[in-house]
Amino acid sequence: MATTTTTPAPSTRSTVTTIAAEAYHVLNINGYSSTLKAGRYYGLSSFPFSAGGHTWRVSYYPNGDRDSNNDCISIFLVLEDILTEEDVMAKVTFSLLDRYGNPVPSYTYHTQLLNFSTSPSRSMGIVKFIRRDELERSEYLNDDCFAFAVHVIIPKEKPSIVVPPSNMHLHYGDLLVSKEDTDVKFLVGGEMFAAHRLVLGARSPVFKAELFGPTKKDTIDAIQIDNLEARVFKALLDFIYTDIWPEIGHGEDNVAMAQQLLAAADRYGLQRLKFVYEDKLCNHIDTGSVSTMLVLAEKHHCCKLKEACFNFLDSTSPTIVEDLNSSIVAGESEKMVSSSENHGSQINRIDIRIQPWQNADV
C-alpha cells in the first residue's frame, strides 16, 4: 500500500492506495468556500498517482468546467502521460463520500470502459457531479469540508517488460534549447530565435514553403517576423519541436496569449494547435469578450468558436446584444482601407484588428 498526503492551495489532502492495476484516490477538500474563489473553469488538481503503469491526477472544478454547468461541481480523471499509439483503457467510479468515508449511492457514478487515448485532453469525468447548492444544504459538507473518491480500474494486464513512454518530445525539446546545428534565425519582437530548417519545414507547410520553396529565404541574416510577440513565437517553436502546447491559466493576459497563439497557429498552418486553442477559448466567452472572439473566429475560420459566440448571444439580453453588434461594426469600420491609387475610392480590403482581452474575472 502506497500512501501520499498532499496540501495544494486551497488546502486539500489526498490518499492513494494502489494495488496492481487498480487505484482508489480520495480527495478531501478542506476549505470548500475558499475553493470557490478560484473562478470559473479553473480546476484544482491532486498530486499525481500511479495505476496500471500510467500516471494520473484528479481535477476538481468548484465552479464547473463550462457555462452549461457553472452551478455544479465537476470532477475529472486526467491521464498525465503523453501517448503515442498505445491505448489506455480504464473503468472509473466517481463517488461523493459521507462523513465516515462511505460512498453516497445517489452521488456515485460508474463509467463504461473508457479509452483515454482517444480523448484530446486525455481527461474524462462527471461535469455535473453535484450542484453546489445541494452540497451546501447536505450533511456531506461539514465544517466547510467534504470528500470524494475516484476508483480507477485498469483491465489491461501489465506486460512482463514495461516499455517506457515515448520521450521523443524531450529530445527535440533539448535540440531546440541547445541550439546545436541551428541553421536559421528569426527576429521577433526584438528577440532572436535560432531553429532548424528541417524541423520547421517538416511540421509547418508555411515554414516549408518559406524555407525550401521557390521563394525560400537563404539569407544568413535573421528572418524578421512582424505582428507577433516574442513569447508567442517561443510557444509556437516549443509546440513545433515537442508537440506540447502551453496550458493557459485564467485572467486577461493568459487568454490574450491563447488568442494570439490561435492566430499564429493559423498563420503557420499548425491545425492541431489551432483546434486546441479554439476549443479552450470557447470556454472564455462573456459580454466583455464575445465581440473579440467573433472577430477572431471570422478572421481565422474557427467554426466552433463562432458557434459558441452565437450560442452565448442567444442567451444574452437584446440590449447587450445590440451593444455588442455596435462594437463589432465599429471595430470593422476602424480598419477599412481605401486604395485610391488602384481603385479610386473603392474599398478593397477589411483588416479587423484583434482587440485585447478585456475580461479579468475568469
CSV table of C-alpha atoms in Angstrom, one decimal:
chain,number,residue,atom,x,y,z
A,1,MET,CA,0.0,0.0,0.0
A,2,ALA,CA,1.4,3.4,-1.0
A,3,THR,CA,0.1,6.4,0.8
A,4,THR,CA,0.7,10.1,-0.1
A,5,THR,CA,-0.6,13.2,1.6
A,6,THR,CA,-0.8,16.4,-0.5
A,7,THR,CA,-1.5,20.0,0.5
A,8,PRO,CA,-2.2,22.2,-2.5
A,9,ALA,CA,-3.9,25.6,-2.1
A,10,PRO,CA,-6.7,25.8,-1.2
A,11,SER,CA,-5.9,23.1,1.4
A,12,THR,CA,-6.6,19.6,0.2
A,13,ARG,CA,-5.4,16.2,1.3
A,14,SER,CA,-5.1,13.1,-1.0
A,15,THR,CA,-4.6,9.5,-0.1
A,16,VAL,CA,-3.8,6.9,-2.7
A,17,THR,CA,-3.9,3.1,-2.4
A,18,THR,CA,-2.5,1.3,-5.5
A,19,ILE,CA,-3.0,-2.5,-5.9
A,20,ALA,CA,-1.7,-3.9,-9.3
A,21,ALA,CA,-3.8,-2.2,-12.0
A,22,GLU,CA,-6.2,-0.5,-9.6
A,23,ALA,CA,-6.2,2.7,-7.6
A,24,TYR,CA,-8.5,4.3,-5.1
A,25,HIS,CA,-8.0,8.0,-4.8
A,26,VAL,CA,-9.7,10.1,-2.0
A,27,LEU,CA,-9.6,13.9,-2.2
A,28,ASN,CA,-10.5,15.8,1.0
A,29,ILE,CA,-11.5,19.4,0.2
A,30,ASN,CA,-10.6,21.4,3.4
A,31,GLY,CA,-11.9,24.9,3.0
A,32,TYR,CA,-14.6,24.4,0.4
A,33,SER,CA,-15.7,28.0,0.4
A,34,SER,CA,-12.2,29.2,-0.4
A,35,THR,CA,-12.0,27.0,-3.4
A,36,LEU,CA,-15.0,28.9,-4.9
A,37,LYS,CA,-12.7,31.9,-5.3
A,38,ALA,CA,-10.7,30.0,-7.9
A,39,GLY,CA,-13.0,31.4,-10.6
A,40,ARG,CA,-15.0,29.9,-13.5
A,41,TYR,CA,-13.5,27.0,-15.3
A,42,TYR,CA,-10.5,26.8,-13.0
A,43,GLY,CA,-9.5,23.3,-11.9
A,44,LEU,CA,-7.6,22.4,-8.7
A,45,SER,CA,-5.5,19.2,-9.1
A,46,SER,CA,-4.4,16.4,-6.9
A,47,PHE,CA,-0.8,15.2,-6.8
A,48,PRO,CA,-0.1,12.6,-9.5
A,49,PHE,CA,-0.6,8.9,-8.6
A,50,SER,CA,0.1,5.6,-10.5
A,51,ALA,CA,-2.3,3.0,-11.8
A,52,GLY,CA,-1.7,0.3,-14.5
A,53,GLY,CA,1.8,1.7,-15.4
A,54,HIS,CA,0.4,5.2,-16.0
A,55,THR,CA,0.4,8.4,-14.1
A,56,TRP,CA,-3.0,10.1,-13.3
A,57,ARG,CA,-4.3,13.0,-11.4
A,58,VAL,CA,-7.8,14.2,-10.3
A,59,SER,CA,-9.1,17.7,-11.3
A,60,TYR,CA,-11.7,19.4,-9.2
A,61,TYR,CA,-13.7,22.3,-10.7
A,62,PRO,CA,-15.6,24.0,-7.9
A,63,ASN,CA,-17.5,26.3,-10.3
A,64,GLY,CA,-17.9,23.8,-13.2
A,65,ASP,CA,-15.8,23.5,-16.3
A,66,ARG,CA,-18.1,25.4,-18.7
A,67,ASP,CA,-21.1,27.7,-18.9
A,68,SER,CA,-23.6,24.9,-19.1
A,69,ASN,CA,-22.7,23.6,-15.7
A,70,ASN,CA,-21.4,26.6,-13.8
A,71,ASP,CA,-23.8,25.9,-10.9
A,72,CYS,CA,-22.3,22.4,-10.4
A,73,ILE,CA,-19.0,20.9,-9.2
A,74,SER,CA,-17.1,19.0,-12.0
A,75,ILE,CA,-14.6,16.2,-11.4
A,76,PHE,CA,-12.3,14.7,-14.0
A,77,LEU,CA,-9.7,11.9,-14.1
A,78,VAL,CA,-6.7,13.1,-16.1
A,79,LEU,CA,-4.1,10.9,-17.8
A,80,GLU,CA,-0.8,12.7,-17.4
A,81,ASP,CA,1.3,10.5,-19.8
A,82,ILE,CA,1.9,11.6,-23.3
A,83,LEU,CA,0.8,8.7,-25.5
A,84,THR,CA,1.9,7.6,-29.0
A,85,GLU,CA,0.0,4.6,-30.3
A,86,GLU,CA,-0.9,2.8,-27.0
A,87,ASP,CA,-4.5,2.6,-25.9
A,88,VAL,CA,-5.1,3.2,-22.2
A,89,MET,CA,-8.4,1.8,-21.1
A,90,ALA,CA,-10.0,2.3,-17.7
A,91,LYS,CA,-13.2,1.9,-15.7
A,92,VAL,CA,-13.8,4.7,-13.3
A,93,THR,CA,-16.2,5.3,-10.4
A,94,PHE,CA,-16.7,8.8,-9.0
A,95,SER,CA,-18.3,8.9,-5.5
A,96,LEU,CA,-19.2,11.6,-3.0
A,97,LEU,CA,-18.3,10.4,0.4
A,98,ASP,CA,-20.2,10.8,3.7
A,99,ARG,CA,-18.5,11.7,6.9
A,100,TYR,CA,-17.5,8.1,7.5
A,101,GLY,CA,-15.8,7.8,4.2
A,102,ASN,CA,-18.6,5.7,2.6
A,103,PRO,CA,-19.8,6.3,-1.0
A,104,VAL,CA,-23.1,8.1,-1.2
A,105,PRO,CA,-25.2,5.9,-3.7
A,106,SER,CA,-27.1,8.9,-5.1
A,107,TYR,CA,-23.9,10.6,-6.0
A,108,THR,CA,-21.9,7.6,-7.3
A,109,TYR,CA,-21.2,7.4,-11.0
A,110,HIS,CA,-19.9,4.3,-12.8
A,111,THR,CA,-18.5,4.6,-16.2
A,112,GLN,CA,-18.2,2.1,-19.0
A,113,LEU,CA,-14.7,1.1,-20.3
A,114,LEU,CA,-13.1,4.4,-21.3
A,115,ASN,CA,-10.4,4.9,-23.9
A,116,PHE,CA,-8.3,7.8,-22.7
A,117,SER,CA,-6.1,7.6,-25.8
A,118,THR,CA,-9.0,9.0,-28.0
A,119,SER,CA,-9.7,12.0,-25.7
A,120,PRO,CA,-7.9,15.1,-27.0
A,121,SER,CA,-7.3,16.3,-23.4
A,122,ARG,CA,-6.8,12.8,-22.0
A,123,SER,CA,-9.4,13.6,-19.3
A,124,MET,CA,-12.8,12.2,-18.6
A,125,GLY,CA,-15.2,12.7,-15.8
A,126,ILE,CA,-18.5,13.9,-14.4
A,127,VAL,CA,-19.4,17.5,-15.5
A,128,LYS,CA,-22.4,17.7,-13.1
A,129,PHE,CA,-21.1,15.8,-10.1
A,130,ILE,CA,-23.3,17.7,-7.7
A,131,ARG,CA,-25.0,21.0,-7.6
A,132,ARG,CA,-23.3,23.4,-5.3
A,133,ASP,CA,-26.5,24.4,-3.5
A,134,GLU,CA,-27.3,20.8,-2.9
A,135,LEU,CA,-23.9,20.1,-1.4
A,136,GLU,CA,-24.2,23.2,0.8
A,137,ARG,CA,-27.6,22.1,2.1
A,138,SER,CA,-26.4,18.5,2.6
A,139,GLU,CA,-24.9,16.6,5.5
A,140,TYR,CA,-21.9,15.8,3.4
A,141,LEU,CA,-20.4,19.3,3.8
A,142,ASN,CA,-19.1,19.6,7.4
A,143,ASP,CA,-17.0,22.4,8.8
A,144,ASP,CA,-16.5,23.7,5.3
A,145,CYS,CA,-15.1,20.3,4.2
A,146,PHE,CA,-16.2,17.4,2.0
A,147,ALA,CA,-14.6,14.4,0.3
A,148,PHE,CA,-15.0,12.5,-2.9
A,149,ALA,CA,-13.3,9.4,-4.3
A,150,VAL,CA,-12.1,8.2,-7.7
A,151,HIS,CA,-11.7,4.5,-8.2
A,152,VAL,CA,-9.7,3.5,-11.2
A,153,ILE,CA,-9.5,0.0,-12.6
A,154,ILE,CA,-7.2,-0.8,-15.5
A,155,PRO,CA,-8.4,-4.1,-17.1
A,156,LYS,CA,-5.3,-4.4,-19.3
A,157,GLU,CA,-2.6,-6.7,-17.8
A,158,LYS,CA,0.8,-5.2,-17.4
A,159,PRO,CA,3.4,-6.7,-19.8
A,160,SER,CA,6.3,-8.6,-18.4
A,161,ILE,CA,8.6,-5.9,-19.7
A,162,VAL,CA,7.3,-2.4,-19.1
A,163,VAL,CA,8.2,-0.2,-22.1
A,164,PRO,CA,8.7,3.4,-21.1
A,165,PRO,CA,6.5,6.0,-22.8
A,166,SER,CA,8.0,7.9,-25.7
A,167,ASN,CA,10.3,10.7,-24.8
A,168,MET,CA,10.9,11.9,-28.4
A,169,HIS,CA,9.5,15.3,-27.4
A,170,LEU,CA,12.2,15.6,-24.8
A,171,HIS,CA,15.0,15.0,-27.3
A,172,TYR,CA,13.6,17.5,-29.8
A,173,GLY,CA,13.0,20.0,-26.9
A,174,ASP,CA,16.6,19.6,-25.9
A,175,LEU,CA,17.7,20.2,-29.5
A,176,LEU,CA,15.8,23.5,-29.6
A,177,VAL,CA,17.2,24.6,-26.3
A,178,SER,CA,20.8,23.6,-27.1
A,179,LYS,CA,20.7,25.4,-30.5
A,180,GLU,CA,23.1,22.8,-31.7
A,181,ASP,CA,23.5,22.9,-35.6
A,182,THR,CA,20.8,25.5,-36.0
A,183,ASP,CA,20.7,27.0,-39.5
A,184,VAL,CA,18.1,29.7,-39.4
A,185,LYS,CA,17.4,32.7,-37.2
A,186,PHE,CA,14.3,34.7,-36.6
A,187,LEU,CA,14.0,38.2,-35.2
A,188,VAL,CA,10.6,38.5,-33.4
A,189,GLY,CA,9.7,41.4,-31.1
A,190,GLY,CA,13.3,42.4,-30.6
A,191,GLU,CA,14.4,38.9,-29.6
A,192,MET,CA,16.4,36.4,-31.6
A,193,PHE,CA,15.4,32.8,-32.0
A,194,ALA,CA,17.6,30.0,-33.6
A,195,ALA,CA,16.0,26.9,-35.1
A,196,HIS,CA,16.4,24.1,-37.6
A,197,ARG,CA,15.0,24.4,-41.1
A,198,LEU,CA,14.3,20.7,-41.5
A,199,VAL,CA,12.3,20.6,-38.2
A,200,LEU,CA,10.3,23.7,-39.1
A,201,GLY,CA,9.6,22.5,-42.7
A,202,ALA,CA,8.5,19.1,-41.5
A,203,ARG,CA,6.0,20.5,-39.1
A,204,SER,CA,4.6,23.6,-40.8
A,205,PRO,CA,3.6,23.9,-44.5
A,206,VAL,CA,4.2,27.6,-44.3
A,207,PHE,CA,7.7,27.3,-43.0
A,208,LYS,CA,8.3,24.6,-45.6
A,209,ALA,CA,7.3,27.0,-48.4
A,210,GLU,CA,9.3,29.9,-46.9
A,211,LEU,CA,12.5,27.9,-46.2
A,212,PHE,CA,12.5,25.3,-49.0
A,213,GLY,CA,10.1,26.6,-51.7
A,214,PRO,CA,10.9,28.6,-54.9
A,215,THR,CA,10.9,31.8,-52.8
A,216,LYS,CA,13.0,30.3,-50.0
A,217,LYS,CA,14.9,32.7,-47.8
A,218,ASP,CA,18.6,31.8,-47.9
A,219,THR,CA,19.9,35.0,-46.2
A,220,ILE,CA,22.4,34.4,-43.4
A,221,ASP,CA,20.8,37.3,-41.5
A,222,ALA,CA,17.8,36.7,-39.3
A,223,ILE,CA,14.4,36.5,-40.8
A,224,GLN,CA,12.2,39.2,-39.3
A,225,ILE,CA,8.7,38.3,-38.3
A,226,ASP,CA,6.3,41.2,-37.7
A,227,ASN,CA,3.0,41.4,-35.9
A,228,LEU,CA,3.9,38.7,-33.5
A,229,GLU,CA,5.0,38.8,-29.9
A,230,ALA,CA,8.3,37.1,-28.9
A,231,ARG,CA,6.6,35.0,-26.2
A,232,VAL,CA,4.0,33.8,-28.8
A,233,PHE,CA,6.7,32.8,-31.2
A,234,LYS,CA,8.6,31.0,-28.5
A,235,ALA,CA,5.5,29.0,-27.6
A,236,LEU,CA,5.0,28.2,-31.3
A,237,LEU,CA,8.5,26.9,-31.6
A,238,ASP,CA,8.1,24.8,-28.4
A,239,PHE,CA,5.0,23.2,-29.9
A,240,ILE,CA,6.7,22.5,-33.3
A,241,TYR,CA,9.6,20.7,-31.5
A,242,THR,CA,7.7,18.9,-28.8
A,243,ASP,CA,4.0,18.7,-29.9
A,244,ILE,CA,3.1,20.1,-26.4
A,245,TRP,CA,1.0,23.2,-26.1
A,246,PRO,CA,1.3,25.6,-23.2
A,247,GLU,CA,-1.6,25.4,-20.8
A,248,ILE,CA,-3.4,28.7,-20.3
A,249,GLY,CA,-4.4,30.0,-16.9
A,250,HIS,CA,-7.2,32.5,-16.2
A,251,GLY,CA,-7.1,36.2,-16.4
A,252,GLU,CA,-6.8,38.8,-19.1
A,253,ASP,CA,-3.1,38.2,-20.1
A,254,ASN,CA,-3.4,34.4,-20.3
A,255,VAL,CA,-6.5,34.4,-22.5
A,256,ALA,CA,-4.9,37.1,-24.7
A,257,MET,CA,-2.0,34.8,-25.1
A,258,ALA,CA,-4.4,32.0,-26.2
A,259,GLN,CA,-6.0,34.3,-28.8
A,260,GLN,CA,-2.5,35.2,-30.2
A,261,LEU,CA,-1.5,31.5,-30.3
A,262,LEU,CA,-4.6,30.6,-32.2
A,263,ALA,CA,-3.9,33.3,-34.8
A,264,ALA,CA,-0.2,32.3,-35.0
A,265,ALA,CA,-1.2,28.6,-35.4
A,266,ASP,CA,-3.4,29.5,-38.3
A,267,ARG,CA,-0.7,31.7,-39.8
A,268,TYR,CA,1.7,28.8,-39.9
A,269,GLY,CA,-0.7,26.0,-40.8
A,270,LEU,CA,-0.5,24.3,-37.4
A,271,GLN,CA,-4.0,22.9,-37.4
A,272,ARG,CA,-3.8,20.8,-34.3
A,273,LEU,CA,-2.5,23.8,-32.2
A,274,LYS,CA,-5.3,25.9,-33.7
A,275,PHE,CA,-8.0,23.5,-32.8
A,276,VAL,CA,-6.6,23.2,-29.2
A,277,TYR,CA,-6.9,26.9,-28.5
A,278,GLU,CA,-10.2,27.3,-30.4
A,279,ASP,CA,-11.6,24.7,-28.0
A,280,LYS,CA,-10.1,26.4,-25.0
A,281,LEU,CA,-11.4,29.9,-26.0
A,282,CYS,CA,-14.9,28.5,-26.3
A,283,ASN,CA,-15.0,28.4,-22.5
A,284,HIS,CA,-13.9,32.0,-22.1
A,285,ILE,CA,-16.8,33.9,-23.8
A,286,ASP,CA,-18.7,36.6,-21.9
A,287,THR,CA,-20.1,40.1,-22.6
A,288,GLY,CA,-16.6,41.6,-22.4
A,289,SER,CA,-15.0,39.2,-24.9
A,290,VAL,CA,-17.7,38.0,-27.3
A,291,SER,CA,-17.1,40.7,-29.9
A,292,THR,CA,-13.3,40.0,-29.9
A,293,MET,CA,-14.0,36.3,-30.1
A,294,LEU,CA,-16.3,36.7,-33.1
A,295,VAL,CA,-13.8,38.8,-35.0
A,296,LEU,CA,-11.1,36.2,-34.1
A,297,ALA,CA,-13.3,33.3,-35.3
A,298,GLU,CA,-14.2,35.1,-38.5
A,299,LYS,CA,-10.7,36.1,-39.4
A,300,HIS,CA,-9.2,32.6,-38.7
A,301,HIS,CA,-12.2,30.5,-39.9
A,302,CYS,CA,-13.0,29.0,-36.5
A,303,CYS,CA,-16.4,27.5,-36.9
A,304,LYS,CA,-16.7,26.0,-33.4
A,305,LEU,CA,-15.7,29.3,-31.7
A,306,LYS,CA,-18.1,31.3,-33.9
A,307,GLU,CA,-20.9,28.8,-33.0
A,308,ALA,CA,-20.1,29.2,-29.3
A,309,CYS,CA,-20.2,33.0,-29.6
A,310,PHE,CA,-23.7,32.8,-31.3
A,311,ASN,CA,-24.9,30.4,-28.6
A,312,PHE,CA,-23.8,32.9,-26.0
A,313,LEU,CA,-25.5,35.8,-27.8
A,314,ASP,CA,-28.7,33.7,-28.0
A,315,SER,CA,-28.7,33.5,-24.2
A,316,THR,CA,-27.9,37.3,-23.7
A,317,SER,CA,-30.4,40.1,-23.3
A,318,PRO,CA,-31.3,42.0,-26.5
A,319,THR,CA,-29.8,45.3,-25.1
A,320,ILE,CA,-26.4,43.7,-24.6
A,321,VAL,CA,-26.5,42.0,-28.0
A,322,GLU,CA,-27.3,45.4,-29.6
A,323,ASP,CA,-24.3,47.0,-27.8
A,324,LEU,CA,-22.1,44.1,-28.9
A,325,ASN,CA,-23.2,44.4,-32.5
A,326,SER,CA,-22.4,48.1,-32.5
A,327,SER,CA,-19.0,47.4,-31.0
A,328,ILE,CA,-18.2,44.8,-33.8
A,329,VAL,CA,-19.4,47.2,-36.6
A,330,ALA,CA,-17.3,50.0,-35.1
A,331,GLY,CA,-14.2,47.7,-34.9
A,332,GLU,CA,-14.6,46.7,-38.5
A,333,SER,CA,-15.1,50.3,-39.7
A,334,GLU,CA,-11.9,51.4,-38.0
A,335,LYS,CA,-9.7,49.2,-40.2
A,336,MET,CA,-11.4,49.6,-43.6
A,337,VAL,CA,-8.7,50.5,-46.0
A,338,SER,CA,-9.3,52.6,-49.1
A,339,SER,CA,-7.0,52.3,-52.1
A,340,SER,CA,-7.5,55.4,-54.2
A,341,GLU,CA,-4.3,54.7,-56.2
A,342,ASN,CA,-5.7,51.5,-57.8
A,343,HIS,CA,-9.4,51.7,-57.4
A,344,GLY,CA,-10.3,55.3,-56.8
A,345,SER,CA,-12.4,55.5,-53.6
A,346,GLN,CA,-13.4,51.8,-53.7
A,347,ILE,CA,-12.8,49.9,-50.5
A,348,ASN,CA,-10.8,46.8,-51.4
A,349,ARG,CA,-9.8,45.3,-48.1
A,350,ILE,CA,-11.0,44.9,-44.5
A,351,ASP,CA,-8.5,44.1,-41.9
A,352,ILE,CA,-10.1,43.7,-38.5
A,353,ARG,CA,-7.7,44.3,-35.5
A,354,ILE,CA,-8.0,41.7,-32.7
A,355,GLN,CA,-8.8,43.8,-29.6
A,356,PRO,CA,-7.1,43.0,-26.3
A,357,TRP,CA,-8.8,40.6,-23.9
A,358,GLN,CA,-11.0,42.6,-21.6
A,359,ASN,CA,-12.3,40.1,-19.1
A,360,ALA,CA,-10.3,39.8,-15.9
A,361,ASP,CA,-12.9,37.9,-13.9
A,362,VAL,CA,-12.2,34.4,-15.3
